[in-house]
PDB file of C-alpha atoms in Angstrom:
ATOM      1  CA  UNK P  17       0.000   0.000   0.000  1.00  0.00           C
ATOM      2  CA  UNK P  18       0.836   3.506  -0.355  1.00  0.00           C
ATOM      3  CA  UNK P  19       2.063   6.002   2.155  1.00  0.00           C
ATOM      4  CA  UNK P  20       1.427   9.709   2.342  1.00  0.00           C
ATOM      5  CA  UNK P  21       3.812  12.581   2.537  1.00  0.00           C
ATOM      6  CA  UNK P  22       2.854  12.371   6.290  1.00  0.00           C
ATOM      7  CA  UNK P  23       4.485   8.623   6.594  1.00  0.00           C
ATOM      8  CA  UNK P  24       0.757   7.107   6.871  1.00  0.00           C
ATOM      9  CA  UNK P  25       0.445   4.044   5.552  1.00  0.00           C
ATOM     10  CA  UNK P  26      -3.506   3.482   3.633  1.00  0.00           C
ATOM     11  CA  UNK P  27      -4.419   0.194   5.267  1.00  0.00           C
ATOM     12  CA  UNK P  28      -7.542  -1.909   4.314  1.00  0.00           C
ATOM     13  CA  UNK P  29     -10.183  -3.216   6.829  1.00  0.00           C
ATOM     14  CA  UNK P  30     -13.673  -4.839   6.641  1.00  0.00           C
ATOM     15  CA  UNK P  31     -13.168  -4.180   2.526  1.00  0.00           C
ATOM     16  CA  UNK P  32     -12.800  -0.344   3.244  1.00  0.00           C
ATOM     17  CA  UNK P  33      -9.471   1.725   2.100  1.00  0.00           C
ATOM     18  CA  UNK P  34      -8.525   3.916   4.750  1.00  0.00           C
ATOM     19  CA  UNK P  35      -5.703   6.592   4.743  1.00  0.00           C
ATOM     20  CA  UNK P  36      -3.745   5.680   7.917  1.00  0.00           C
ATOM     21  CA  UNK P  37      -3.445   2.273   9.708  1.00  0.00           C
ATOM     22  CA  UNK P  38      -4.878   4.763  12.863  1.00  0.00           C
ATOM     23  CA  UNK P  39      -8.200   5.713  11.105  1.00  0.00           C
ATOM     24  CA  UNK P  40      -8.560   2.152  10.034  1.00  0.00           C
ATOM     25  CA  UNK P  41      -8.363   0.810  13.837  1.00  0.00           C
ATOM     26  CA  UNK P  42     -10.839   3.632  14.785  1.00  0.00           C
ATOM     27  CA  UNK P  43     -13.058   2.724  12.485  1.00  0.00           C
ATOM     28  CA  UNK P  44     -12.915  -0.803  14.126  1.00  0.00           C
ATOM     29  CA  UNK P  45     -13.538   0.625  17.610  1.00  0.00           C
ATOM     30  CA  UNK P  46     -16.408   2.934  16.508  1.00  0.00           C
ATOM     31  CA  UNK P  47     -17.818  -0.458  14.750  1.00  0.00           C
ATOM     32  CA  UNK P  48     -17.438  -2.329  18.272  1.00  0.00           C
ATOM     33  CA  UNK P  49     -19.244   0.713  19.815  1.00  0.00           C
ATOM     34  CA  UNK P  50     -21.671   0.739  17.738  1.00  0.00           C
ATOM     35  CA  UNK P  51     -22.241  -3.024  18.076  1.00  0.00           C
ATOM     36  CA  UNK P  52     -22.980  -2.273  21.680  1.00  0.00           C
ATOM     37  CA  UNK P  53     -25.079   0.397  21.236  1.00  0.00           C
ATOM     38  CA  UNK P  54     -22.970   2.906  22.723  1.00  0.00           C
ATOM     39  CA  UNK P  55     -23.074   5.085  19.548  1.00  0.00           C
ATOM     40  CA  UNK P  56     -25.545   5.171  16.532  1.00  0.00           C
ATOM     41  CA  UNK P  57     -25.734   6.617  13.095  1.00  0.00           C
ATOM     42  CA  UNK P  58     -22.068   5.880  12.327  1.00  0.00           C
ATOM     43  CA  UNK P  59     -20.442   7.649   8.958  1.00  0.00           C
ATOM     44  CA  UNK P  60     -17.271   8.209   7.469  1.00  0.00           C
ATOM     45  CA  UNK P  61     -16.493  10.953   5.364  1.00  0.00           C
ATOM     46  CA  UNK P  62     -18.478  13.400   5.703  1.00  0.00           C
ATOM     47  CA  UNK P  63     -18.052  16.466   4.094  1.00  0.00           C
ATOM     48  CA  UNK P  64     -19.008  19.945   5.454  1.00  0.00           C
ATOM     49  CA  UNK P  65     -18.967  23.284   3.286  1.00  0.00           C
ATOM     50  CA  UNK P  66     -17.035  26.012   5.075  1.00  0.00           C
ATOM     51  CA  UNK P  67     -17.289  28.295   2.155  1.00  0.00           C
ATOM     52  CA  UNK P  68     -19.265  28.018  -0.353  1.00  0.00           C
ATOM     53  CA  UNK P  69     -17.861  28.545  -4.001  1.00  0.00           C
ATOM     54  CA  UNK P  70     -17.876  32.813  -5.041  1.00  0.00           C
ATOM     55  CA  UNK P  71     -19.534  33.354  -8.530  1.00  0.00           C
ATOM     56  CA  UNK P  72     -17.450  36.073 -10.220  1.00  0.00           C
ATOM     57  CA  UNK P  73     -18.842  39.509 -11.822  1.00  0.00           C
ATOM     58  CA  UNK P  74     -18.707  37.792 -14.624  1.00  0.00           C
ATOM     59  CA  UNK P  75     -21.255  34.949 -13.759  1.00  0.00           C
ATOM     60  CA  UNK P  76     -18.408  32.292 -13.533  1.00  0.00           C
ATOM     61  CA  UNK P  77     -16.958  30.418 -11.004  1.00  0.00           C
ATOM     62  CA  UNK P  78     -14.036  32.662  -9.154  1.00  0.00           C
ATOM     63  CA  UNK P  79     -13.570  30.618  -6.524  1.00  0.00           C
ATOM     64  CA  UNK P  80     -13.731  26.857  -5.479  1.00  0.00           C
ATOM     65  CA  UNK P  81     -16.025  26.194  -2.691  1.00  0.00           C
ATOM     66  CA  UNK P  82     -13.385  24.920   0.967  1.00  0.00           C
ATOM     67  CA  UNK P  83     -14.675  22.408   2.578  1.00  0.00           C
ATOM     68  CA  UNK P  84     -13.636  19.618   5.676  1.00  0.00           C
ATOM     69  CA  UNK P  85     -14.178  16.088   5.466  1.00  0.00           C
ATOM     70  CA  UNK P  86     -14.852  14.394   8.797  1.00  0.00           C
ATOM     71  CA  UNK P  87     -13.157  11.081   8.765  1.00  0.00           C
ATOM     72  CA  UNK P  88     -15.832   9.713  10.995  1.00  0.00           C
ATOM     73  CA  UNK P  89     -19.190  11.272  12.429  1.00  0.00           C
ATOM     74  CA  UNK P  90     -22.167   9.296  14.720  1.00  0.00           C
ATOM     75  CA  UNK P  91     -24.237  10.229  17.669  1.00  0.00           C
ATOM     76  CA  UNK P  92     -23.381   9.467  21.430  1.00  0.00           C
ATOM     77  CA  UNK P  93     -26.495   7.322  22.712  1.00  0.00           C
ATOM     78  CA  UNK P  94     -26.309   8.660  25.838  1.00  0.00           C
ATOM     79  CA  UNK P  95     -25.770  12.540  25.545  1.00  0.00           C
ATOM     80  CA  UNK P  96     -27.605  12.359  21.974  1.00  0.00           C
ATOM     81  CA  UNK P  97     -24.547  14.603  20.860  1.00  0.00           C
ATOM     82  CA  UNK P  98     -22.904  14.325  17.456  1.00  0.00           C
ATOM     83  CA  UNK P  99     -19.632  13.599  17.772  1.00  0.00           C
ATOM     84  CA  UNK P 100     -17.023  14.619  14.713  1.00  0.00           C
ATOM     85  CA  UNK P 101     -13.945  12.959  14.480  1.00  0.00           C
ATOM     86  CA  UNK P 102     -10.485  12.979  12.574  1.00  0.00           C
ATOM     87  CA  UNK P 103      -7.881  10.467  13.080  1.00  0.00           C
ATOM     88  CA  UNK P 104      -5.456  12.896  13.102  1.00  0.00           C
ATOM     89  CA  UNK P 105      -1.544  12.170  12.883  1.00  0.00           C
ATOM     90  CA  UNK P 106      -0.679  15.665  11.952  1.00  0.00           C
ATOM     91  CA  UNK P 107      -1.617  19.014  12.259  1.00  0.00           C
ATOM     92  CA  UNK P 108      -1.288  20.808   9.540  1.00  0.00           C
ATOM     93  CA  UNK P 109      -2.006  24.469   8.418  1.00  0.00           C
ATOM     94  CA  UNK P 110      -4.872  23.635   6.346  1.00  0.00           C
ATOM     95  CA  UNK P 111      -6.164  21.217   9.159  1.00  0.00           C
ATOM     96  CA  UNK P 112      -6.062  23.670  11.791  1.00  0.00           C
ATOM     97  CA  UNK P 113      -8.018  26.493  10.138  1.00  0.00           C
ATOM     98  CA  UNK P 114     -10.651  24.198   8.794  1.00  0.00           C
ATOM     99  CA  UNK P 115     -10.783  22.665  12.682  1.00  0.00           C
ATOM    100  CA  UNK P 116     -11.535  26.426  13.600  1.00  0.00           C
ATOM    101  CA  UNK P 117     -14.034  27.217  10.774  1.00  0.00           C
ATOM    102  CA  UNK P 118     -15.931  23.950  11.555  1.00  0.00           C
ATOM    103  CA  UNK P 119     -16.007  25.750  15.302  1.00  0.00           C
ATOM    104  CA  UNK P 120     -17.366  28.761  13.779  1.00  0.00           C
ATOM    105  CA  UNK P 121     -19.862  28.228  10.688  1.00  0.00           C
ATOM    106  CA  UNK P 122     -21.282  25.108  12.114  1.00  0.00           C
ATOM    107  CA  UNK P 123     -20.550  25.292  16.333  1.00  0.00           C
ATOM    108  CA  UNK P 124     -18.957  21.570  16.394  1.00  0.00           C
ATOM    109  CA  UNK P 125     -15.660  20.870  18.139  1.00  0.00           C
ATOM    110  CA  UNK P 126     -13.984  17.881  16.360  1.00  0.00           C
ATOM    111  CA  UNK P 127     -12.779  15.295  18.558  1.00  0.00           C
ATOM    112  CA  UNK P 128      -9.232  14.191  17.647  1.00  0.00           C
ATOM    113  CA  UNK P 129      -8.140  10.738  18.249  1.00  0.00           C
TER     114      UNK P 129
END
């Protein structure tokens, strides 16, 4: 498998690619959770607009719309929260201001495991 400028290695589980050997045993975890029925509703990859795309004077496309993917997202039985998470190894510069514009436009904290 491949590895990312990071060092991450993409690892395969259940028949799902994932980037990092780290999300991958997350994912397993938040499978055994939700097994339980400690968690519900749980997604990967799910993306969030935190600006949408700008239309220029001109009627086309200026700018490309940012947005964050969540590697995983579900609900907390107990609380009834949702919980956003990223697997994160590293924090980069694009990671961090997403991480505060998800705070911001939407009000979530993402958890980082």
């Amino acid at each position: 498998m491949n590895r990312s400028k990071y060092g991450a290695q993409k690892t395969e589980y259940d028949g799902i690619v994932f980037d990092s050997k780290h999300e991958a045993m997350r994912w397993r975890e938040l499978a055994l959770l939700q097994r339980a029925g400690e968690i519900a509703d749980l997604q990967r990859q799910v993306k969030y607009i935190l600006v949408p795309a700008q239309v220029g004077d001109d009627g086309k496309f200026a700018e490309r719309a940012v947005s964050y993917v969540a590697d995983f997202v579900y609900r907390d039985v107990r609380s009834g929260d949702t919980v956003v998470e990223d697997a994160k190894g590293m924090h980069t510069r694009d990671y961090i201001i997403k991480r505060k514009l998800m705070r911001y436009v939407y009000g979530i904290r993402i958890r980082e495991v």
